[in-house]
PDB file of C-alpha atoms in Angstrom:
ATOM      1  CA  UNK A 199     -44.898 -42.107   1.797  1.00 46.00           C
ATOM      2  CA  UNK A 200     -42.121 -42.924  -0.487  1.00 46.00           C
ATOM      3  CA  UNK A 201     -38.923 -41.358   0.533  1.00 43.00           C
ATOM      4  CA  UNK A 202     -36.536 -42.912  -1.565  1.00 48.00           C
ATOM      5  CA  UNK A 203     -38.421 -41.954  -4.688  1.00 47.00           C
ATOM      6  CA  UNK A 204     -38.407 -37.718  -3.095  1.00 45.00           C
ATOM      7  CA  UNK A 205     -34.410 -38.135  -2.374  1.00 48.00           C
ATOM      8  CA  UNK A 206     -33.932 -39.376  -5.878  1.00 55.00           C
ATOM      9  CA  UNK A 207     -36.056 -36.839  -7.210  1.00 52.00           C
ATOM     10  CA  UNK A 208     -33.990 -34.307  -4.816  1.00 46.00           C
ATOM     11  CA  UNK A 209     -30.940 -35.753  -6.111  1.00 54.00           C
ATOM     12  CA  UNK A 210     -32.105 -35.200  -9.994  1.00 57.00           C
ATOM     13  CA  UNK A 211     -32.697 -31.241  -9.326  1.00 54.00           C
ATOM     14  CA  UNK A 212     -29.677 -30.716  -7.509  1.00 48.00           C
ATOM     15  CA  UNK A 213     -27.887 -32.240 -10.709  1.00 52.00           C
ATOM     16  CA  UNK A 214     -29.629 -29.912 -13.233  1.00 50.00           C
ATOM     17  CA  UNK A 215     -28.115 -26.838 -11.014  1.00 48.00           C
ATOM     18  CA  UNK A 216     -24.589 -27.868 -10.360  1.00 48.00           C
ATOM     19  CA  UNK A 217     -22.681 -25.046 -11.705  1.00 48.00           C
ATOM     20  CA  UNK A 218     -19.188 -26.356 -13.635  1.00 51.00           C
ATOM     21  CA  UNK A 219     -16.050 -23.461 -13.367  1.00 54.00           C
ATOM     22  CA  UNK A 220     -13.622 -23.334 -15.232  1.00 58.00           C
ATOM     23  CA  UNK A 221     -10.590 -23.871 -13.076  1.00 62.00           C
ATOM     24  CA  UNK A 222      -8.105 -23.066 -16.258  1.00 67.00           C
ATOM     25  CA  UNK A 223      -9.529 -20.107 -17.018  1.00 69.00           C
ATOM     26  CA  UNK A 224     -10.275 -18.863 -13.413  1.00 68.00           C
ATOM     27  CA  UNK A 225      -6.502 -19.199 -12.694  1.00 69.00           C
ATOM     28  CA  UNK A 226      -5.760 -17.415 -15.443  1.00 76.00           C
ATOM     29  CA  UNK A 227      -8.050 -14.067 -14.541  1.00 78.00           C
ATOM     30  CA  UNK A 228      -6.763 -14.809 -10.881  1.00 74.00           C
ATOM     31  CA  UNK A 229      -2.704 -14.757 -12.422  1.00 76.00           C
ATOM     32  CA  UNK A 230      -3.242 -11.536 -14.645  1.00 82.00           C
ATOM     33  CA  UNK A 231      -5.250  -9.600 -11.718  1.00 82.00           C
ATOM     34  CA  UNK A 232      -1.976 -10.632  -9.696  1.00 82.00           C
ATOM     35  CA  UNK A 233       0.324  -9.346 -12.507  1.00 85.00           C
ATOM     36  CA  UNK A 234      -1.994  -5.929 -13.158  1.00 89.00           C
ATOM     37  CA  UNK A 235      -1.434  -5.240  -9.159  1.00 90.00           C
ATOM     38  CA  UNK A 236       1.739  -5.927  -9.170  1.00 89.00           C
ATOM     39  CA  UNK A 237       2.613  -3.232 -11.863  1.00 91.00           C
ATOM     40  CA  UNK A 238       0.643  -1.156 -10.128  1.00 92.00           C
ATOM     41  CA  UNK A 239       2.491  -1.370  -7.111  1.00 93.00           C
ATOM     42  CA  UNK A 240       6.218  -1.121  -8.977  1.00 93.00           C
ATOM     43  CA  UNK A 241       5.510   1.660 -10.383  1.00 94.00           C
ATOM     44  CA  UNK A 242       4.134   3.480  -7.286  1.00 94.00           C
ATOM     45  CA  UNK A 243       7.062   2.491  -5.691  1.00 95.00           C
ATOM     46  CA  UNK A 244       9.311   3.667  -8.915  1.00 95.00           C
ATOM     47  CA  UNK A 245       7.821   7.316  -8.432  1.00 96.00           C
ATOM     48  CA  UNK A 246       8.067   7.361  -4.645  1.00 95.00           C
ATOM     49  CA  UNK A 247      11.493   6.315  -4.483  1.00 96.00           C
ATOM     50  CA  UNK A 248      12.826   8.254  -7.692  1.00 96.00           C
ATOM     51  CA  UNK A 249      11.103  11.246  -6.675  1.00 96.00           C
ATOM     52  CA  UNK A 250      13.461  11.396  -3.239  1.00 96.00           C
ATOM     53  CA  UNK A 251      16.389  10.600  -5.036  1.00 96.00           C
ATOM     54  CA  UNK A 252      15.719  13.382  -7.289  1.00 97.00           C
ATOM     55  CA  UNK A 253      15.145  15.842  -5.086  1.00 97.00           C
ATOM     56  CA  UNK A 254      18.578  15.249  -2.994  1.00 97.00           C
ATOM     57  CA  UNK A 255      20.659  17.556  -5.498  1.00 97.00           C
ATOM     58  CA  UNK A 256      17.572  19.341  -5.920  1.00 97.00           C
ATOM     59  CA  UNK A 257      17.652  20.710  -2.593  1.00 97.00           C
ATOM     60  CA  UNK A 258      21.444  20.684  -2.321  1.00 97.00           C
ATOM     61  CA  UNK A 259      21.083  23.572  -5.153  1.00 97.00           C
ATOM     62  CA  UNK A 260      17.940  25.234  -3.809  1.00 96.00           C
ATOM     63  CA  UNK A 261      20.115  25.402  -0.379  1.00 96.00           C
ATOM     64  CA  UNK A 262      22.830  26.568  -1.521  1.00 96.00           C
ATOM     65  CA  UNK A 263      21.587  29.138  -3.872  1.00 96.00           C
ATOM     66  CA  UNK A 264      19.665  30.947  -1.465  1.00 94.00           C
ATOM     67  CA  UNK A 265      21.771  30.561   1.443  1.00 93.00           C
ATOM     68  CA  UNK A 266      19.567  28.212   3.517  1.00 95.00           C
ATOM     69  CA  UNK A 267      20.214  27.768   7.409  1.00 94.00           C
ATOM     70  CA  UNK A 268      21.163  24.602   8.356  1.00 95.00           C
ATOM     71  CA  UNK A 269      17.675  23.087   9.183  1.00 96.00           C
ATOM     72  CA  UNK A 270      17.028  22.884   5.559  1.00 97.00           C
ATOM     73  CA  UNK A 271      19.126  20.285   4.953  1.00 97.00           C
ATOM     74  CA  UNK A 272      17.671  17.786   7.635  1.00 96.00           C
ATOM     75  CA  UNK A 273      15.169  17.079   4.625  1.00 97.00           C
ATOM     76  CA  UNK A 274      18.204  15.264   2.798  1.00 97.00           C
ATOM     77  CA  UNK A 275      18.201  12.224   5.445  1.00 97.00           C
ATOM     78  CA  UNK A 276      14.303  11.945   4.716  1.00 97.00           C
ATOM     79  CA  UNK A 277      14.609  11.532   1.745  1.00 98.00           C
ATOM     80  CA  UNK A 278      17.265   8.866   1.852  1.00 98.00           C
ATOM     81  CA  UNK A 279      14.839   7.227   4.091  1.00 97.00           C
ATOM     82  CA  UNK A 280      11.938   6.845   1.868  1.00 97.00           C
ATOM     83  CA  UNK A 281      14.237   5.741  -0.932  1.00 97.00           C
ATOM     84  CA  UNK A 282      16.128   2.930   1.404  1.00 97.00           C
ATOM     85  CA  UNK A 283      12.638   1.833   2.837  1.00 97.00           C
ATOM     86  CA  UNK A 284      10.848   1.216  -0.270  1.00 97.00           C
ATOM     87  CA  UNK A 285      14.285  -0.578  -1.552  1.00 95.00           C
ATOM     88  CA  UNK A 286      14.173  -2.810   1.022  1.00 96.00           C
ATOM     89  CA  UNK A 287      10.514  -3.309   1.375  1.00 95.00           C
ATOM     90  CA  UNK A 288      10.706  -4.527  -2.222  1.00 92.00           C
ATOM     91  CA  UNK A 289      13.574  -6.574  -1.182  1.00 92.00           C
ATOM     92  CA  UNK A 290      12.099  -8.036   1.603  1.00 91.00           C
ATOM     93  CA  UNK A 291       8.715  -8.672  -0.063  1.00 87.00           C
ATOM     94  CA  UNK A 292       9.344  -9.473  -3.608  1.00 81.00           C
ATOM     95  CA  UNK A 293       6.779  -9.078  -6.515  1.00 74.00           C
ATOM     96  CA  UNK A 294       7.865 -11.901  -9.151  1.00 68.00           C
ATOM     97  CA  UNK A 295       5.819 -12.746 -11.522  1.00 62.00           C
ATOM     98  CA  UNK A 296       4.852 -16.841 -10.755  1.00 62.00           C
ATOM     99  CA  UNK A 297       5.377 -18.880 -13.064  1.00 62.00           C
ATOM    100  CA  UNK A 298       2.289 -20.338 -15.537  1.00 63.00           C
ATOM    101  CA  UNK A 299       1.162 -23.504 -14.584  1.00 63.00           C
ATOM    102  CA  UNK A 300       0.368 -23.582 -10.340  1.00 66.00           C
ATOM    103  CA  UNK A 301      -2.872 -24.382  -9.087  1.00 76.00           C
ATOM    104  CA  UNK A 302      -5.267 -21.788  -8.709  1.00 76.00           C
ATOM    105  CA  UNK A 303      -4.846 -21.455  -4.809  1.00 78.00           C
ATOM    106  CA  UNK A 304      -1.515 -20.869  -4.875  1.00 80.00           C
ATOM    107  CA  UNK A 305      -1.803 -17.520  -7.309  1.00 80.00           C
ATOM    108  CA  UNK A 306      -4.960 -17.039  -4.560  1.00 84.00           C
ATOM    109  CA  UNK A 307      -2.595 -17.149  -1.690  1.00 87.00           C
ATOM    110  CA  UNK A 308      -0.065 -15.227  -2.841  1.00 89.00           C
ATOM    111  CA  UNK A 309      -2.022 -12.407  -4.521  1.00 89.00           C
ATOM    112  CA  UNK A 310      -3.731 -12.388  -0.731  1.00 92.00           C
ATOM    113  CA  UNK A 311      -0.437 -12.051   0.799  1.00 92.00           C
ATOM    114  CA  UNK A 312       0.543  -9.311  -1.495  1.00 93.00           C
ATOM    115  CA  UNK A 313      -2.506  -7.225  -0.787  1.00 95.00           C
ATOM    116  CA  UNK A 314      -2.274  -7.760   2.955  1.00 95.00           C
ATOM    117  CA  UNK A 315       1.564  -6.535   2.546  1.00 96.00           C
ATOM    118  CA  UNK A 316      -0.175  -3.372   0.936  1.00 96.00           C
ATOM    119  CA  UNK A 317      -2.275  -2.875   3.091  1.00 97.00           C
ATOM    120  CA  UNK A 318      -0.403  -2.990   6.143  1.00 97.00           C
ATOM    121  CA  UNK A 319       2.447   0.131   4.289  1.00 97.00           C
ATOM    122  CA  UNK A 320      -0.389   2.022   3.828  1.00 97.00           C
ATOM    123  CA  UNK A 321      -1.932   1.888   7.019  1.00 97.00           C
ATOM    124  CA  UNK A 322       1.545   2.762   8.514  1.00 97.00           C
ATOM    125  CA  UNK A 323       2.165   5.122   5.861  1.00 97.00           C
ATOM    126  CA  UNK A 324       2.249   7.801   9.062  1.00 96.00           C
ATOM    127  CA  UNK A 325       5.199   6.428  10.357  1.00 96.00           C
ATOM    128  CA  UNK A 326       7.225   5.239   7.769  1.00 96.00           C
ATOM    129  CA  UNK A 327       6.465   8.351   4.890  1.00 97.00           C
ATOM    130  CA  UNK A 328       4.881  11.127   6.006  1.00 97.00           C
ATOM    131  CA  UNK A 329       6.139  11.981   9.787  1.00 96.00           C
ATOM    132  CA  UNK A 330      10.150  11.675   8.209  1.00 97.00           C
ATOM    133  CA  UNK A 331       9.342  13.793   5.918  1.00 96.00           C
ATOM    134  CA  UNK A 332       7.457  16.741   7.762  1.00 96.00           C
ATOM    135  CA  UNK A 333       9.250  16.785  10.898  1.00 96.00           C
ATOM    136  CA  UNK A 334      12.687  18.293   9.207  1.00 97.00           C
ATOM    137  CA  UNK A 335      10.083  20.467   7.727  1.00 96.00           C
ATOM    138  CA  UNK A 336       8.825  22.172  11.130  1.00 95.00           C
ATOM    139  CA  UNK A 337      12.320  22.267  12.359  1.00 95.00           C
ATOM    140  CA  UNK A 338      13.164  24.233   9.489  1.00 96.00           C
ATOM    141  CA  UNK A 339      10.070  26.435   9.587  1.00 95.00           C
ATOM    142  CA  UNK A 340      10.963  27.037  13.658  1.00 94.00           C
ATOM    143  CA  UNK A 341      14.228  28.052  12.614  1.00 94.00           C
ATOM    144  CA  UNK A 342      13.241  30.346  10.309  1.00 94.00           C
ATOM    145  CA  UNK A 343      11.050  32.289  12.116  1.00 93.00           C
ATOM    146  CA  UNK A 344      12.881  32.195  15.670  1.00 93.00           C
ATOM    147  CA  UNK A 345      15.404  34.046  13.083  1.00 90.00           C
ATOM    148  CA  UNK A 346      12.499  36.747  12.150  1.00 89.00           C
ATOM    149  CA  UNK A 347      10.775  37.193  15.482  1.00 85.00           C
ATOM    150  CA  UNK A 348      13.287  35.475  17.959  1.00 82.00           C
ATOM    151  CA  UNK A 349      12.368  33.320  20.774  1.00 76.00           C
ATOM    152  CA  UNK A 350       9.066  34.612  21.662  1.00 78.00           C
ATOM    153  CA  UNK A 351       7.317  35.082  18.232  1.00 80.00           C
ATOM    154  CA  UNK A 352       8.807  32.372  16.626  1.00 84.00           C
ATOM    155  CA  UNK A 353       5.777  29.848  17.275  1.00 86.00           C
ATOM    156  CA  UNK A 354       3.219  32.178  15.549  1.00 89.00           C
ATOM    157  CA  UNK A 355       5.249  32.961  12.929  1.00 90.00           C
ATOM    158  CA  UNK A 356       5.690  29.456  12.217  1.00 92.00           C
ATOM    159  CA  UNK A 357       2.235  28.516  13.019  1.00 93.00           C
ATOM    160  CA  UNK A 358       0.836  29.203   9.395  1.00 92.00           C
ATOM    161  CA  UNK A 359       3.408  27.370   7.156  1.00 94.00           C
ATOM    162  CA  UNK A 360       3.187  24.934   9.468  1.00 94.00           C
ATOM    163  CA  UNK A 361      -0.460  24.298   9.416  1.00 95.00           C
ATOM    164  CA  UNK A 362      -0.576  24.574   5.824  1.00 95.00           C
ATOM    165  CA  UNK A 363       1.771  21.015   5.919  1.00 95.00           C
ATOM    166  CA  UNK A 364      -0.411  19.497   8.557  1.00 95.00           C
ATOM    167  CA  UNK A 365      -4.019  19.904   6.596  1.00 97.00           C
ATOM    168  CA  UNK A 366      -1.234  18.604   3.280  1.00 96.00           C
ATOM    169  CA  UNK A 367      -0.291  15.396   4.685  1.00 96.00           C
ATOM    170  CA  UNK A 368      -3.886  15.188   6.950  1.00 97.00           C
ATOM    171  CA  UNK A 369      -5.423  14.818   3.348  1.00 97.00           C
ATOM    172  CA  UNK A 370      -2.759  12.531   2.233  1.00 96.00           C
ATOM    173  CA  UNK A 371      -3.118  10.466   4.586  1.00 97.00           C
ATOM    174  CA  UNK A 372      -6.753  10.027   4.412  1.00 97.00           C
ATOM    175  CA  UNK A 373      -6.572   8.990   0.832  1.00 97.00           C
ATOM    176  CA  UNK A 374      -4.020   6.303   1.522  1.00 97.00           C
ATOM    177  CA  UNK A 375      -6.852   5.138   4.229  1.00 97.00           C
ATOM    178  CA  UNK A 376      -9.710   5.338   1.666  1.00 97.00           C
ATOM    179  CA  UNK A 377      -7.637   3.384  -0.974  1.00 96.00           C
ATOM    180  CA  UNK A 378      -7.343   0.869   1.922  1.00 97.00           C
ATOM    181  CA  UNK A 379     -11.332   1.098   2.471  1.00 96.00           C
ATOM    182  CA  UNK A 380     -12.247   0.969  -1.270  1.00 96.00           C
ATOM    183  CA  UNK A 381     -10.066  -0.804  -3.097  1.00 94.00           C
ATOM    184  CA  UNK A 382      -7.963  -3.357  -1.379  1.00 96.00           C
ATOM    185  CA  UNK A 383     -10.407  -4.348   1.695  1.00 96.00           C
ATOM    186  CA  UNK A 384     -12.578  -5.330  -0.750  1.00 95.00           C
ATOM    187  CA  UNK A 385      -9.621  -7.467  -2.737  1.00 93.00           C
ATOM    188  CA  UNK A 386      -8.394  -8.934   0.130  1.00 94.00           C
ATOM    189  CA  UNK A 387     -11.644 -10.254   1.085  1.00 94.00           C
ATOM    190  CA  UNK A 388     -12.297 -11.689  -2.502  1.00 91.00           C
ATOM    191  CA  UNK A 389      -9.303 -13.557  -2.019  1.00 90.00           C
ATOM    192  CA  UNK A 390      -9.852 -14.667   1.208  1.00 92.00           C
ATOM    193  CA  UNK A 391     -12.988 -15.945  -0.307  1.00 90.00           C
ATOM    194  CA  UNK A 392     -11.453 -17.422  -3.080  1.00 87.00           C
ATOM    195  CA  UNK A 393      -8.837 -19.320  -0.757  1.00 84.00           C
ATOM    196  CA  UNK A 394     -11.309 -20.508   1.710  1.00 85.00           C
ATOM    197  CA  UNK A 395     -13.464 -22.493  -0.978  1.00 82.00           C
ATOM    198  CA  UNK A 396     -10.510 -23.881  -2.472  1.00 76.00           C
ATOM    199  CA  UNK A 397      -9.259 -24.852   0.717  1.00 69.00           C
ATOM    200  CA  UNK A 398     -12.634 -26.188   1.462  1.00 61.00           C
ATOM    201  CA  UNK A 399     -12.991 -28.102  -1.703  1.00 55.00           C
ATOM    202  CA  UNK A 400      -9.297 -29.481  -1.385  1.00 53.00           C
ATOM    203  CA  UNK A 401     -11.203 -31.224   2.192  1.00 50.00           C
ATOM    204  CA  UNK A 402     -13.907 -32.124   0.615  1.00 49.00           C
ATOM    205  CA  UNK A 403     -12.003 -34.091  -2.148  1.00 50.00           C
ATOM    206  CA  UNK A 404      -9.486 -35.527   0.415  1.00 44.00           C
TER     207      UNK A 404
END
């Protein structure tokens, strides 16, 4: 048995299949996916963060026009919150857009690092979003109805409006969850597999 003449013939298939990518053009799709995200992203972070500074003389007004206990105001500092977090989230974590021109594992990288950065504020979104925004909103609720039904009937007074916020932000936080499960899981894992053949091909060439 000739096996020189089977590995040669092996050899010949295997150069009829090789598949040829275009690295130019794959960076390119790669870049303007980055840049589409990362609009997405500002401009989430535009609404979130203009929508609490909006509503700070929004409830200043709504307080003081109908004479609202103190309690109501404890929403104020929340909002600052959300504002200064995103602020400085952005800071911390900026969004240029790179430059034309670096290899395709770089815009791999960093679009990877960017979704991971995503997905990490929305699976905290409890904690940094949603709990300093209801808690001033139960206070205020307690407060209202200890002043309706005093010490004793105060809880199930406040029971309903206070449910009412819970099953609100329970469903708000299960969509920021399923955008996690749907839509950037399955981008970050693209990327990961994106980076780990171009790592593995940067190997194999040195």
């Amino acid at each position: 048995m000739n096996l020189d003449k089977y590995q040669q013939a092996w050899k010949a298939e295997l150069a009829k299949t090789q598949v040829t990518i275009d690295v130019d053009a794959l960076s390119k799709e790669v870049q303007q996916s980055q840049q589409n995200f990362q609009s997405m992203i500002f401009w989430r972070d535009v609404r979130e963060a203009g929508t609490s500074l909006v509503l700070i003389p929004i409830w200043l007004v709504m307080g003081f026009a109908m004479s609202q206990p103190w309690t109501w105001y404890l929403s104020i500092p929340a909002f600052v919150w959300v504002a200064a977090f995103i602020v400085v989230d952005r800071q911390r974590h900026p969004q240029r857009p790179s430059a034309p021109g670096e290899p395709l594992g770089f815009y791999a990288k960093e679009s990877l690092a960017q979704v991971e950065h995503q997905i990490w504020l929305l699976r905290n979104v409890l904690w940094w979003y949603l709990l300093p925004l209801g808690i001033p909103i139960l206070i205020y609720f307690l407060q209202v109805a200890w002043q309706m039904a005093g010490v004793w009937g105060c809880i199930p007074v406040a029971a309903i409006p206070s449910c009412i916020v819970f099953v609100v932000y329970r469903q708000i936080y299960r969509l920021n969850q399923t955008a996690v499960r749907d839509v950037l899981e399955p981008r970050r894992l693209d990327l990961l597999k994106l980076a780990s053949s171009l790592d593995g091909e940067t190997n194999s060439e040195d």
